[in-house]
PDB file of C-alpha atoms in Angstrom:
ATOM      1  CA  UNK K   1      79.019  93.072  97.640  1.00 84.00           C
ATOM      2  CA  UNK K   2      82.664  93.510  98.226  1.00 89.00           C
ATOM      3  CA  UNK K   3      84.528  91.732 101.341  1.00 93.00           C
ATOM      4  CA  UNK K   4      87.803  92.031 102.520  1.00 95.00           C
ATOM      5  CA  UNK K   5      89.207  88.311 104.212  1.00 95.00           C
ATOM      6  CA  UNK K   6      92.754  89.381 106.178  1.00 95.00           C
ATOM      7  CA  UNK K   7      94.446  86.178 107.460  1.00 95.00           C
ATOM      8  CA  UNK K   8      98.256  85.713 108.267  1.00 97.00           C
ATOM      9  CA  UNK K   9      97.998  87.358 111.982  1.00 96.00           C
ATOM     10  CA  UNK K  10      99.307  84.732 114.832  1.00 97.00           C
ATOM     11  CA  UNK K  11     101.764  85.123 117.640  1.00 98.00           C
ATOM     12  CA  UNK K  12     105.297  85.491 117.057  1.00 98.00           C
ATOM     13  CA  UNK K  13     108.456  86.429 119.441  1.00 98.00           C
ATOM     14  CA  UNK K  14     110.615  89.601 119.401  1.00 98.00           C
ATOM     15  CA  UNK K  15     112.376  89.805 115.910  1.00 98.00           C
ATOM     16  CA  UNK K  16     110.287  87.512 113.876  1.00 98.00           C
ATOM     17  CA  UNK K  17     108.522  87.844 110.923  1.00 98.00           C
ATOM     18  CA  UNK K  18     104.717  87.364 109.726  1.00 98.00           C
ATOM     19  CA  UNK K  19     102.938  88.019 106.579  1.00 98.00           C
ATOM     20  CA  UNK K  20      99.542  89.434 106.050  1.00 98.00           C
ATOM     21  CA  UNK K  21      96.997  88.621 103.139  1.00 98.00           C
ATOM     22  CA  UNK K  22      94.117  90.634 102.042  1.00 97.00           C
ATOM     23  CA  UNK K  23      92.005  88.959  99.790  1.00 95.00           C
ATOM     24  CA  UNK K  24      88.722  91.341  98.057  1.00 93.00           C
ATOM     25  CA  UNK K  25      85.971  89.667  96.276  1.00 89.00           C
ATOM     26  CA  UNK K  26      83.098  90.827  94.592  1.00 88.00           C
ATOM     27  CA  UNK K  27      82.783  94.008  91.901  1.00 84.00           C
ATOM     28  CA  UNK K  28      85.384  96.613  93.265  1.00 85.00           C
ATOM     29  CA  UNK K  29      86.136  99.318  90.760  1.00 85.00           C
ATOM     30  CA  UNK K  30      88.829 102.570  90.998  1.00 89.00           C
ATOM     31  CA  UNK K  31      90.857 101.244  93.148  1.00 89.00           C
ATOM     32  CA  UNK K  32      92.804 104.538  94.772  1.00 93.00           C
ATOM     33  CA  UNK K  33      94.987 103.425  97.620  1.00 94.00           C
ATOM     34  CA  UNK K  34      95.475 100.004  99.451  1.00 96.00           C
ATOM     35  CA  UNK K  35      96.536  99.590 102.986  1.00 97.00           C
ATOM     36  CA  UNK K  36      97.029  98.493 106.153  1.00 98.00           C
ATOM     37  CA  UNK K  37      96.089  99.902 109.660  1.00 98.00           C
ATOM     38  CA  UNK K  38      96.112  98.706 113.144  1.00 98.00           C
ATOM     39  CA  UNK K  39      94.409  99.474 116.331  1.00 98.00           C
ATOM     40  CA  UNK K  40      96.374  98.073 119.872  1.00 96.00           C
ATOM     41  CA  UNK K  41      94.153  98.042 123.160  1.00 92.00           C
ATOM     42  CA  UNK K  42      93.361 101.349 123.821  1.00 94.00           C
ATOM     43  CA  UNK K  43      95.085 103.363 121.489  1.00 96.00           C
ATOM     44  CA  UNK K  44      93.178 104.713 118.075  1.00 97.00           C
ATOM     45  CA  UNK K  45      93.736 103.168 114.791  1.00 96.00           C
ATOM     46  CA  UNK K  46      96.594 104.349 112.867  1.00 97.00           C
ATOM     47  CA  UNK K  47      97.483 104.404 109.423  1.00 98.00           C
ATOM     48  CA  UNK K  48     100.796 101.750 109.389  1.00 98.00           C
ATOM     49  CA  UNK K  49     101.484 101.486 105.174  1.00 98.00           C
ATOM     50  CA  UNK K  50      99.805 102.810 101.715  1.00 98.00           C
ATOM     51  CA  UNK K  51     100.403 101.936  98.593  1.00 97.00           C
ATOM     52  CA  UNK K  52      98.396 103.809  95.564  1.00 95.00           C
ATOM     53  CA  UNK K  53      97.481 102.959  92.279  1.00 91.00           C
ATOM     54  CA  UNK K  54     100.346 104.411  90.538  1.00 92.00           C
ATOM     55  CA  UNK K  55     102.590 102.923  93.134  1.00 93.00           C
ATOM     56  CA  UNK K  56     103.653 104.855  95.182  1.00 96.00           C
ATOM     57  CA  UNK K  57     104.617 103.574  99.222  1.00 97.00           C
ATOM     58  CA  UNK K  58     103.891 105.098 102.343  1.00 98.00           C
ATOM     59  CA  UNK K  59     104.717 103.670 105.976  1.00 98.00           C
ATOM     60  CA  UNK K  60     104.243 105.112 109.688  1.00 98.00           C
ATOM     61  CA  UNK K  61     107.749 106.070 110.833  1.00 98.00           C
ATOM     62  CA  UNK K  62     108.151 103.411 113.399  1.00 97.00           C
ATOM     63  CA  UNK K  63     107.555 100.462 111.218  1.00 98.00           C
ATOM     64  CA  UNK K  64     109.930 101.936 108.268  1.00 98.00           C
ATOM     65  CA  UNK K  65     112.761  99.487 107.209  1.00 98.00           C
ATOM     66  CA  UNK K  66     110.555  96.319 108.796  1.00 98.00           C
ATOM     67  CA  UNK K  67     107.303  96.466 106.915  1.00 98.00           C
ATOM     68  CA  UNK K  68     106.615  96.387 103.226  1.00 98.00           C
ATOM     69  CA  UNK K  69     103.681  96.608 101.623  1.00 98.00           C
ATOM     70  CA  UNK K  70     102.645  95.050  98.116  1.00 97.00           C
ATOM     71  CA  UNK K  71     100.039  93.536  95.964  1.00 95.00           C
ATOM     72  CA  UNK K  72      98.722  91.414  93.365  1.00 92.00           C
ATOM     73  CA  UNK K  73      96.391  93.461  90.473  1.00 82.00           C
ATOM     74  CA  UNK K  74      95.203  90.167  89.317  1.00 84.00           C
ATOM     75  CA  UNK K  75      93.969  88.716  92.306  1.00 85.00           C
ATOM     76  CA  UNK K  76      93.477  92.135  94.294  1.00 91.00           C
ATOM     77  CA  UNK K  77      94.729  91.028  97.282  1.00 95.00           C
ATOM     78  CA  UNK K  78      97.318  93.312  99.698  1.00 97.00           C
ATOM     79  CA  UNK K  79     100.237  92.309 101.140  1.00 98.00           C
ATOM     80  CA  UNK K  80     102.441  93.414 104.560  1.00 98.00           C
ATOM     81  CA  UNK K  81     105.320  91.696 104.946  1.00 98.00           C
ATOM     82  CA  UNK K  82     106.828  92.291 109.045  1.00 98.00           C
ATOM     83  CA  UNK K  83     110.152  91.850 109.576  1.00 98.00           C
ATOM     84  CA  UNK K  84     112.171  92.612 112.905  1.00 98.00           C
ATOM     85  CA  UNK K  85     108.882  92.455 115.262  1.00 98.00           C
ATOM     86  CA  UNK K  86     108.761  94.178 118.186  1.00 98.00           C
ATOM     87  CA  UNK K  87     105.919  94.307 120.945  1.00 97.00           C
ATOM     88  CA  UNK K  88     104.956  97.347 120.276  1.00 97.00           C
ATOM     89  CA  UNK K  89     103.985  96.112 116.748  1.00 98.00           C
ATOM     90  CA  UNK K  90     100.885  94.037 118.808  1.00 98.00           C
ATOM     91  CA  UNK K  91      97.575  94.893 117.473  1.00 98.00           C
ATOM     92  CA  UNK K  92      94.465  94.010 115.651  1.00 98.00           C
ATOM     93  CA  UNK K  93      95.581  94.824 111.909  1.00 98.00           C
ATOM     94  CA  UNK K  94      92.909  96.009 109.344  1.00 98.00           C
ATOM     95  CA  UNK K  95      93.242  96.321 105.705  1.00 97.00           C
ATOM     96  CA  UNK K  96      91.627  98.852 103.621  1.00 97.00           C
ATOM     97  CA  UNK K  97      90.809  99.438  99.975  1.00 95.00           C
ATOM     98  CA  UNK K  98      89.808 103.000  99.137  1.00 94.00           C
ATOM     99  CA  UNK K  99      88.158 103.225  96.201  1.00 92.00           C
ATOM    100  CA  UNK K 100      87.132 106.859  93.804  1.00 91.00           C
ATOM    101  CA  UNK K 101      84.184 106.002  91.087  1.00 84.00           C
ATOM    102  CA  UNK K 102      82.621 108.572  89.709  1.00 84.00           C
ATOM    103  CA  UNK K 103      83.250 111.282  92.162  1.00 78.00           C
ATOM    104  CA  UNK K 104      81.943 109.175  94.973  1.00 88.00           C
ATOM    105  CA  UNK K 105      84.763 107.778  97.527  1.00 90.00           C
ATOM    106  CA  UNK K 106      84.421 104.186  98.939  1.00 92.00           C
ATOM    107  CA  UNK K 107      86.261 102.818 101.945  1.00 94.00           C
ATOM    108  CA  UNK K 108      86.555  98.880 102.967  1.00 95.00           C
ATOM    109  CA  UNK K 109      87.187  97.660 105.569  1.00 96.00           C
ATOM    110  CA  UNK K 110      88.763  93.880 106.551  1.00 96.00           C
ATOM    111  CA  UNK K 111      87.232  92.444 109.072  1.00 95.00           C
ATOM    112  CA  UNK K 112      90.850  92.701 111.316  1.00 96.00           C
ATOM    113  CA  UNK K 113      93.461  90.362 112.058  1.00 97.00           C
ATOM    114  CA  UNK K 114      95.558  89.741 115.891  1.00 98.00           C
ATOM    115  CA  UNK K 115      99.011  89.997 115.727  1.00 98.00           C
ATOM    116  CA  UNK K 116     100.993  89.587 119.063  1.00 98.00           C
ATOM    117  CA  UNK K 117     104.596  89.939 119.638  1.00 98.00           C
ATOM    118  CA  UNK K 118     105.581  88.692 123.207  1.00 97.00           C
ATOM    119  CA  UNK K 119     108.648  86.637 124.258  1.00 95.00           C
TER     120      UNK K 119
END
């Protein structure tokens, strides 16, 4: 069974910095994309960074130049690096793994991590 364990979320002020951790255990195969999403209080989850197998970045405009995302093969565990936080960056932040095996697409899900940005 595969899991997803986020941690690195906390409370920061205006312009500081936090990293996130995703951590996947168990058989996970075809790994396709890795990423991060986040869903503030009443507002739908949206797609904040990607980052594919061959590579390849993708970030939602208003965190570009602040966020990167990254990982490490060997442990399969997905990074976001925040730089420059601003409130509007406060959410509940999800990582995903998305994966394609045999024709038949897989999605996971961490179980979410706070991040608030308040002076």
């Amino acid at each position: 069974q595969v899991q997803l364990v986020e941690s690195g979320g906390g409370s920061v002020q205006p312009g500081g910095s936090l990293r996130l951790s995703c951590a996947a255990s168990g058989s996970i195969f075809s790994i396709v994309s890795m990423g991060w999403y986040r869903q503030a209080p009443g507002k739908q989850r949206e797609l904040v960074a990607t980052l594919t197998n061959s590579g390849s970045t993708g970030y939602v405009d208003s965190v570009k130049g602040r966020f990167t995302i990254s990982r490490d093969n060997a442990k399969i565990t997905v990074y976001l690096q925040m730089n420059n936080l601003k409130p509007e960056d406060t959410a509940v932040y999800y990582c995903n793994i998305f994966t394609l095996r045999v024709g038949a697409p897989s999605n996971y899900w961490g179980q979410g991590t706070q991040v608030t940005v308040s002076s």
